[in-house]
Amino acid sequence: MLTLAPDIEVLARFGRALADPIRCRILLALREAPAYPADLADTLGISRTRLSNHLACLRDCGLVVTVPDGRRTRYELADERLGHALDDLRAAVVAVETDRTCAEAADKGCC
């Protein structure tokens, strides 16, 4: 059981990052390959301003880092294990979603 404040804070930051669909899309895009903000904005179909705000959140959460590249700045996941964690989390959620063992799930909308 997690009881240490640092462990709980790390998970809370990860949860905060995943709480927004755009940030999820950014993380999944960066899981595939590092990217420049302009390219990410075009790929995701959002404004650069909006993307910038989400990237700032992800940086504050410690999930992405910037890498200077000449006059440009590239973004990438802070650690390659985050990509694996996203894959594992997505697989677990899909498995739980398809395994509706609660007989009353459809009626109660709980599971």
Short mmCIF file of C-alpha atoms in Angstrom, two decimals:
data_model
loop_
_atom_site.label_atom_id
_atom_site.label_comp_id
_atom_site.label_asym_id
_atom_site.label_seq_id
_atom_site.Cartn_x
_atom_site.Cartn_y
_atom_site.Cartn_z
CA MET A 1 0.00 0.00 0.00
CA LEU A 2 1.29 3.46 -0.90
CA THR A 3 1.64 5.62 2.15
CA LEU A 4 4.65 7.76 1.44
CA ALA A 5 3.79 11.31 0.42
CA PRO A 6 6.27 11.29 -2.49
CA ASP A 7 4.70 8.12 -3.93
CA ILE A 8 1.21 9.53 -3.65
CA GLU A 9 2.28 12.86 -5.15
CA VAL A 10 3.88 11.14 -8.14
CA LEU A 11 0.68 9.22 -8.86
CA ALA A 12 -1.43 12.34 -8.35
CA ARG A 13 0.71 14.24 -10.87
CA PHE A 14 0.35 11.41 -13.37
CA GLY A 15 -3.41 11.36 -12.79
CA ARG A 16 -3.62 15.12 -13.22
CA ALA A 17 -1.79 14.84 -16.54
CA LEU A 18 -4.11 12.08 -17.75
CA ALA A 19 -7.24 13.92 -16.62
CA ASP A 20 -7.39 15.91 -19.84
CA PRO A 21 -7.92 14.21 -23.23
CA ILE A 22 -5.60 16.64 -25.02
CA ARG A 23 -2.77 15.89 -22.61
CA CYS A 24 -3.40 12.18 -23.14
CA ARG A 25 -3.15 12.71 -26.89
CA ILE A 26 0.09 14.66 -26.45
CA LEU A 27 1.61 11.92 -24.29
CA LEU A 28 0.58 9.24 -26.78
CA ALA A 29 2.04 11.26 -29.67
CA LEU A 30 5.31 11.75 -27.79
CA ARG A 31 5.33 8.05 -26.98
CA GLU A 32 5.67 7.48 -30.72
CA ALA A 33 8.44 10.06 -31.24
CA PRO A 34 9.75 13.39 -29.95
CA ALA A 35 8.13 16.39 -31.65
CA TYR A 36 8.23 20.13 -32.08
CA PRO A 37 5.30 22.18 -30.76
CA ALA A 38 4.20 23.42 -34.19
CA ASP A 39 4.12 19.86 -35.52
CA LEU A 40 2.25 18.61 -32.45
CA ALA A 41 -0.34 21.38 -32.79
CA ASP A 42 -0.90 20.48 -36.43
CA THR A 43 -1.06 16.75 -35.72
CA LEU A 44 -3.53 17.20 -32.87
CA GLY A 45 -5.55 19.90 -34.63
CA ILE A 46 -5.30 22.44 -31.80
CA SER A 47 -3.94 25.96 -31.55
CA ARG A 48 -0.34 26.51 -30.56
CA THR A 49 -1.46 28.55 -27.56
CA ARG A 50 -3.64 25.75 -26.28
CA LEU A 51 -0.87 23.22 -26.90
CA SER A 52 1.61 25.43 -25.06
CA ASN A 53 -0.60 25.47 -21.96
CA HIS A 54 -0.89 21.68 -21.98
CA LEU A 55 2.83 21.20 -22.54
CA ALA A 56 3.51 23.49 -19.57
CA CYS A 57 1.28 21.30 -17.42
CA LEU A 58 3.05 18.16 -18.59
CA ARG A 59 6.44 19.76 -17.89
CA ASP A 60 5.28 20.80 -14.41
CA CYS A 61 4.14 17.22 -13.80
CA GLY A 62 7.61 16.02 -14.81
CA LEU A 63 6.33 13.89 -17.67
CA VAL A 64 7.87 15.72 -20.63
CA VAL A 65 11.14 17.56 -21.12
CA THR A 66 12.40 20.08 -23.62
CA VAL A 67 15.46 19.46 -25.74
CA PRO A 68 17.08 22.49 -27.40
CA ASP A 69 17.65 21.92 -31.11
CA GLY A 70 19.25 24.99 -32.63
CA ARG A 71 16.64 27.73 -32.52
CA ARG A 72 13.85 25.26 -31.92
CA THR A 73 12.77 23.26 -28.90
CA ARG A 74 11.74 19.65 -29.18
CA TYR A 75 9.53 17.86 -26.65
CA GLU A 76 9.88 14.26 -25.56
CA LEU A 77 8.81 12.01 -22.72
CA ALA A 78 10.95 12.56 -19.65
CA ASP A 79 11.69 8.84 -19.45
CA GLU A 80 11.09 6.05 -21.94
CA ARG A 81 9.41 4.03 -19.17
CA LEU A 82 6.51 6.49 -19.34
CA GLY A 83 5.70 5.16 -22.80
CA HIS A 84 5.60 1.63 -21.42
CA ALA A 85 3.48 2.81 -18.48
CA LEU A 86 0.99 4.42 -20.87
CA ASP A 87 0.79 1.19 -22.88
CA ASP A 88 0.32 -0.89 -19.73
CA LEU A 89 -2.29 1.47 -18.31
CA ARG A 90 -4.23 1.56 -21.56
CA ALA A 91 -4.16 -2.25 -21.81
CA ALA A 92 -5.34 -2.61 -18.21
CA VAL A 93 -8.20 -0.16 -18.69
CA VAL A 94 -9.30 -1.90 -21.88
CA ALA A 95 -9.17 -5.28 -20.10
CA VAL A 96 -11.28 -3.99 -17.23
CA GLU A 97 -13.67 -2.29 -19.64
CA THR A 98 -14.29 -5.53 -21.54
CA ASP A 99 -14.53 -7.68 -18.40
CA ARG A 100 -17.84 -6.53 -16.99
CA THR A 101 -18.18 -9.02 -14.15
CA CYS A 102 -20.71 -6.93 -12.23
CA ALA A 103 -24.12 -8.33 -13.11
CA GLU A 104 -25.79 -4.98 -12.44
CA ALA A 105 -23.31 -2.84 -14.37
CA ALA A 106 -25.70 -2.01 -17.20
CA ASP A 107 -28.52 -1.05 -14.82
CA LYS A 108 -26.41 0.93 -12.35
CA GLY A 109 -23.81 2.29 -14.76
CA CYS A 110 -21.23 1.64 -12.09
CA CYS A 111 -18.63 -0.61 -13.68
#
